PDB file of C-alpha atoms in Angstrom:
ATOM      1  CA  MET K  16     142.261 137.642  60.737  1.00 92.00           C
ATOM      2  CA  GLU K  17     139.463 136.092  60.895  1.00 95.00           C
ATOM      3  CA  ALA K  18     139.662 132.495  59.759  1.00 96.00           C
ATOM      4  CA  GLU K  19     136.671 132.176  56.260  1.00 97.00           C
ATOM      5  CA  ARG K  20     139.167 135.321  55.694  1.00 97.00           C
ATOM      6  CA  LEU K  21     142.690 133.480  55.543  1.00 97.00           C
ATOM      7  CA  ILE K  22     141.992 130.337  53.772  1.00 97.00           C
ATOM      8  CA  ALA K  23     139.855 132.484  51.438  1.00 97.00           C
ATOM      9  CA  THR K  24     143.513 134.407  50.809  1.00 97.00           C
ATOM     10  CA  GLY K  25     145.095 130.993  50.858  1.00 97.00           C
ATOM     11  CA  ARG K  26     142.864 129.327  47.798  1.00 97.00           C
ATOM     12  CA  HIS K  27     143.193 132.986  46.020  1.00 97.00           C
ATOM     13  CA  ALA K  28     147.493 132.497  46.277  1.00 96.00           C
ATOM     14  CA  LEU K  29     147.192 128.080  45.499  1.00 97.00           C
ATOM     15  CA  THR K  30     145.056 129.390  42.539  1.00 97.00           C
ATOM     16  CA  GLU K  31     147.962 132.066  41.226  1.00 97.00           C
ATOM     17  CA  SER K  32     150.599 130.082  42.112  1.00 96.00           C
ATOM     18  CA  ARG K  33     152.119 129.133  39.058  1.00 93.00           C
ATOM     19  CA  THR K  34     155.422 127.019  40.074  1.00 94.00           C
ATOM     20  CA  ALA K  35     155.691 123.722  41.926  1.00 94.00           C
ATOM     21  CA  LEU K  36     157.986 125.398  44.876  1.00 91.00           C
ATOM     22  CA  ASP K  37     154.796 127.932  45.527  1.00 93.00           C
ATOM     23  CA  ILE K  38     152.527 125.475  45.176  1.00 95.00           C
ATOM     24  CA  VAL K  39     154.056 122.790  47.760  1.00 93.00           C
ATOM     25  CA  ALA K  40     154.522 126.556  50.063  1.00 92.00           C
ATOM     26  CA  GLU K  41     150.222 127.216  49.314  1.00 94.00           C
ATOM     27  CA  ALA K  42     151.016 123.272  50.753  1.00 94.00           C
ATOM     28  CA  TRP K  43     152.266 123.840  53.971  1.00 91.00           C
ATOM     29  CA  GLN K  44     150.625 127.306  54.351  1.00 93.00           C
ATOM     30  CA  ALA K  45     146.926 125.584  54.076  1.00 94.00           C
ATOM     31  CA  GLN K  46     148.283 122.869  56.402  1.00 93.00           C
ATOM     32  CA  ALA K  47     149.808 125.275  58.871  1.00 93.00           C
ATOM     33  CA  LEU K  48     146.104 127.133  59.034  1.00 95.00           C
ATOM     34  CA  ALA K  49     144.161 124.122  59.191  1.00 95.00           C
ATOM     35  CA  GLN K  50     146.835 123.457  62.310  1.00 94.00           C
ATOM     36  CA  ALA K  51     145.862 127.122  63.842  1.00 95.00           C
ATOM     37  CA  ILE K  52     141.631 126.431  63.391  1.00 96.00           C
ATOM     38  CA  GLY K  53     142.574 123.357  65.011  1.00 95.00           C
ATOM     39  CA  SER K  54     143.925 124.614  67.706  1.00 95.00           C
ATOM     40  CA  HIS K  55     141.590 127.505  67.970  1.00 95.00           C
ATOM     41  CA  LEU K  56     138.394 124.988  67.465  1.00 96.00           C
ATOM     42  CA  ALA K  57     140.138 122.550  70.126  1.00 95.00           C
ATOM     43  CA  LEU K  58     139.782 125.958  73.040  1.00 95.00           C
ATOM     44  CA  CYS K  59     137.215 127.130  72.388  1.00 93.00           C
ATOM     45  CA  GLY K  60     134.928 125.714  69.283  1.00 91.00           C
ATOM     46  CA  PRO K  61     131.608 123.879  70.268  1.00 91.00           C
ATOM     47  CA  LEU K  62     132.123 120.565  72.623  1.00 90.00           C
ATOM     48  CA  GLU K  63     131.438 118.554  70.436  1.00 89.00           C
ATOM     49  CA  LEU K  64     134.123 119.788  68.064  1.00 91.00           C
ATOM     50  CA  ARG K  65     137.131 119.493  70.807  1.00 92.00           C
ATOM     51  CA  SER K  66     138.219 116.256  70.471  1.00 90.00           C
ATOM     52  CA  GLU K  67     138.138 116.374  66.917  1.00 91.00           C
ATOM     53  CA  ALA K  68     139.283 119.741  66.710  1.00 93.00           C
ATOM     54  CA  ARG K  69     142.964 118.378  69.034  1.00 93.00           C
ATOM     55  CA  GLY K  70     143.770 116.081  66.297  1.00 92.00           C
ATOM     56  CA  LEU K  71     143.911 118.264  63.785  1.00 92.00           C
ATOM     57  CA  SER K  72     145.992 120.540  65.244  1.00 91.00           C
ATOM     58  CA  GLU K  73     148.162 117.656  65.912  1.00 88.00           C
ATOM     59  CA  ILE K  74     148.940 116.142  62.841  1.00 82.00           C
ATOM     60  CA  GLY K  75     152.223 116.211  61.345  1.00 62.00           C
ATOM     61  CA  GLY K  76     153.548 117.200  57.616  1.00 51.00           C
ATOM     62  CA  VAL K  77     154.768 120.554  58.932  1.00 46.00           C
ATOM     63  CA  ARG K  78     157.832 119.943  60.326  1.00 45.00           C
ATOM     64  CA  GLY K  79     160.497 122.236  59.030  1.00 44.00           C
ATOM     65  CA  VAL K  80     157.501 124.669  57.703  1.00 48.00           C
ATOM     66  CA  VAL K  81     159.048 127.416  58.859  1.00 45.00           C
ATOM     67  CA  GLU K  82     162.709 126.931  57.625  1.00 49.00           C
ATOM     68  CA  HIS K  83     161.171 125.511  53.961  1.00 56.00           C
ATOM     69  CA  PRO K  84     162.488 127.748  51.816  1.00 54.00           C
ATOM     70  CA  ALA K  85     159.108 128.175  49.337  1.00 49.00           C
ATOM     71  CA  VAL K  86     157.145 130.202  53.041  1.00 56.00           C
ATOM     72  CA  ARG K  87     159.004 133.220  52.410  1.00 53.00           C
ATOM     73  CA  THR K  88     156.505 135.670  53.624  1.00 59.00           C
ATOM     74  CA  GLY K  89     155.841 133.776  56.899  1.00 75.00           C
ATOM     75  CA  LEU K  90     153.590 131.870  57.974  1.00 86.00           C
ATOM     76  CA  ARG K  91     149.363 133.374  57.292  1.00 90.00           C
ATOM     77  CA  ALA K  92     148.262 130.764  60.518  1.00 92.00           C
ATOM     78  CA  ALA K  93     149.701 133.253  62.452  1.00 92.00           C
ATOM     79  CA  GLN K  94     147.287 135.621  61.390  1.00 94.00           C
ATOM     80  CA  LEU K  95     144.776 133.944  63.015  1.00 95.00           C
ATOM     81  CA  THR K  96     142.545 135.864  65.837  1.00 94.00           C
ATOM     82  CA  ALA K  97     139.043 133.968  65.528  1.00 94.00           C
ATOM     83  CA  VAL K  98     136.671 131.110  63.832  1.00 95.00           C
ATOM     84  CA  ALA K  99     133.377 132.629  63.755  1.00 92.00           C
ATOM     85  CA  GLU K 100     131.074 130.242  62.347  1.00 95.00           C
ATOM     86  CA  ALA K 101     133.249 126.764  62.537  1.00 95.00           C
ATOM     87  CA  ARG K 102     131.148 124.806  60.367  1.00 96.00           C
ATOM     88  CA  THR K 103     131.180 127.706  57.659  1.00 96.00           C
ATOM     89  CA  ALA K 104     135.137 127.917  57.788  1.00 97.00           C
ATOM     90  CA  LEU K 105     135.628 124.171  58.157  1.00 97.00           C
ATOM     91  CA  THR K 106     133.857 123.541  55.141  1.00 97.00           C
ATOM     92  CA  ALA K 107     135.963 125.907  53.400  1.00 98.00           C
ATOM     93  CA  LEU K 108     138.876 124.197  55.145  1.00 98.00           C
ATOM     94  CA  GLY K 109     138.010 121.069  53.313  1.00 97.00           C
ATOM     95  CA  ALA K 110     138.236 122.198  49.879  1.00 98.00           C
ATOM     96  CA  LEU K 111     141.262 124.513  50.703  1.00 98.00           C
ATOM     97  CA  LEU K 112     142.761 121.214  51.223  1.00 97.00           C
ATOM     98  CA  GLY K 113     140.928 118.954  48.224  1.00 97.00           C
ATOM     99  CA  GLU K 114     142.698 122.060  46.576  1.00 97.00           C
ATOM    100  CA  VAL K 115     146.019 121.443  47.439  1.00 97.00           C
ATOM    101  CA  GLY K 116     145.729 118.143  47.650  1.00 97.00           C
ATOM    102  CA  ILE K 117     145.109 117.882  43.635  1.00 97.00           C
ATOM    103  CA  ALA K 118     147.608 120.621  43.049  1.00 97.00           C
ATOM    104  CA  LEU K 119     150.453 118.676  44.826  1.00 97.00           C
ATOM    105  CA  VAL K 120     149.538 115.191  43.071  1.00 97.00           C
ATOM    106  CA  GLY K 121     149.729 117.663  39.593  1.00 97.00           C
ATOM    107  CA  VAL K 122     153.367 118.614  40.872  1.00 97.00           C
ATOM    108  CA  ALA K 123     154.239 115.190  42.303  1.00 97.00           C
ATOM    109  CA  CYS K 124     153.545 114.125  39.134  1.00 97.00           C
ATOM    110  CA  ALA K 125     155.131 116.172  36.502  1.00 96.00           C
ATOM    111  CA  THR K 126     158.167 116.420  38.911  1.00 96.00           C
ATOM    112  CA  ASP K 127     161.379 114.448  37.778  1.00 96.00           C
ATOM    113  CA  GLU K 128     163.102 115.682  41.326  1.00 96.00           C
ATOM    114  CA  GLU K 129     162.949 113.348  43.498  1.00 95.00           C
ATOM    115  CA  GLY K 130     163.004 114.965  47.232  1.00 93.00           C
ATOM    116  CA  LEU K 131     159.713 117.264  45.908  1.00 94.00           C
ATOM    117  CA  TYR K 132     158.207 114.627  44.881  1.00 95.00           C
ATOM    118  CA  TRP K 133     158.648 113.023  48.307  1.00 93.00           C
ATOM    119  CA  GLN K 134     158.249 116.283  49.582  1.00 91.00           C
ATOM    120  CA  CYS K 135     154.938 116.309  47.824  1.00 94.00           C
ATOM    121  CA  ILE K 136     153.859 113.387  48.788  1.00 94.00           C
ATOM    122  CA  GLU K 137     154.330 114.200  52.221  1.00 92.00           C
ATOM    123  CA  ALA K 138     152.340 117.256  51.864  1.00 92.00           C
ATOM    124  CA  ILE K 139     149.565 114.948  50.435  1.00 94.00           C
ATOM    125  CA  ASP K 140     149.173 112.702  53.040  1.00 93.00           C
ATOM    126  CA  ALA K 141     148.848 115.548  55.233  1.00 92.00           C
ATOM    127  CA  ALA K 142     146.667 117.173  54.389  1.00 94.00           C
ATOM    128  CA  ASP K 143     144.330 113.914  53.295  1.00 95.00           C
ATOM    129  CA  GLU K 144     144.996 113.440  56.935  1.00 94.00           C
ATOM    130  CA  ALA K 145     143.280 116.617  58.068  1.00 95.00           C
ATOM    131  CA  GLY K 146     140.531 117.196  55.380  1.00 96.00           C
ATOM    132  CA  ASP K 147     139.492 113.719  57.420  1.00 95.00           C
ATOM    133  CA  ARG K 148     139.337 115.625  60.590  1.00 95.00           C
ATOM    134  CA  VAL K 149     137.669 117.884  58.961  1.00 97.00           C
ATOM    135  CA  ARG K 150     134.678 116.041  57.834  1.00 96.00           C
ATOM    136  CA  ALA K 151     134.687 113.987  60.661  1.00 95.00           C
ATOM    137  CA  MET K 152     134.156 117.352  63.046  1.00 96.00           C
ATOM    138  CA  LEU K 153     131.925 118.323  59.987  1.00 96.00           C
ATOM    139  CA  ARG K 154     129.502 115.553  60.775  1.00 95.00           C
ATOM    140  CA  ARG K 155     129.626 115.937  64.597  1.00 94.00           C
ATOM    141  CA  LEU K 156     127.963 119.361  63.529  1.00 94.00           C
ATOM    142  CA  ALA K 157     125.508 117.635  61.417  1.00 93.00           C
ATOM    143  CA  LEU K 158     124.371 115.045  64.223  1.00 92.00           C
ATOM    144  CA  ARG K 159     123.945 117.754  67.549  1.00 90.00           C
ATOM    145  CA  ASP K 160     122.616 120.297  64.660  1.00 88.00           C
ATOM    146  CA  ARG K 161     119.865 116.937  64.189  1.00 89.00           C
ATOM    147  CA  ASP K 162     119.646 116.031  68.205  1.00 84.00           C
ATOM    148  CA  ARG K 163     118.795 119.928  68.638  1.00 82.00           C
ATOM    149  CA  GLU K 164     116.298 119.403  66.114  1.00 83.00           C
ATOM    150  CA  ARG K 165     114.409 116.174  67.527  1.00 82.00           C
ATOM    151  CA  ALA K 166     114.370 117.958  70.899  1.00 78.00           C
ATOM    152  CA  ARG K 167     112.971 120.971  69.951  1.00 74.00           C
ATOM    153  CA  PRO K 168     109.765 120.243  71.419  1.00 75.00           C
ATOM    154  CA  PRO K 169     106.922 120.594  69.778  1.00 69.00           C
ATOM    155  CA  ASP K 170     104.627 124.033  68.630  1.00 66.00           C
ATOM    156  CA  PRO K 171     101.709 124.223  70.072  1.00 68.00           C
ATOM    157  CA  ALA K 172      99.979 125.885  67.304  1.00 69.00           C
ATOM    158  CA  ARG K 173     100.934 123.199  64.862  1.00 62.00           C
ATOM    159  CA  GLY K 174     101.042 120.373  66.719  1.00 60.00           C
ATOM    160  CA  ARG K 175     105.356 119.512  65.438  1.00 62.00           C
ATOM    161  CA  ALA K 176     108.418 120.317  66.234  1.00 59.00           C
ATOM    162  CA  GLY K 177     109.409 123.638  65.351  1.00 57.00           C
ATOM    163  CA  PRO K 178     109.118 125.161  61.475  1.00 59.00           C
ATOM    164  CA  SER K 179     110.833 121.651  60.011  1.00 56.00           C
ATOM    165  CA  GLY K 180     109.248 118.888  62.003  1.00 53.00           C
ATOM    166  CA  GLY K 181     107.363 117.356  58.992  1.00 52.00           C
ATOM    167  CA  PRO K 182     104.184 117.629  57.144  1.00 52.00           C
ATOM    168  CA  ASP K 183     100.872 119.306  58.023  1.00 48.00           C
TER     169      ASP K 183
END
């Protein structure tokens, strides 16, 4: 399944989560998806992203996810088959990770159970670190696009670089 579709499914599932355990399960799902997208981009993504993508694929915080009692239906990330457009997928993934962090803060603040509190803190840290990697990859893509725009040869008919090379 394509990354954007899996991310949309995760965002919807997070929105529909009604219990603390459901929210924690969706946090683990999102983290596993971030790792899977990182792995995919490290192998098949733009060259500029491969180092950061490798880092995203290695972010901790998901140990024990498969055994986590809240993850009953398996990891959605296992269904990842493609990342059609890296920028779009990374933007959506960043939004999902941000929403996960906010939801986890709510759970951590509302719980009296110490184990659940620390599980939330660990998941918040993992989502934050993954979000940092995603933002770094988006910056690299923006720099690449800017450099490509600057490198475009001037449009001889207009005396400027490409369609957005500046005022006439």
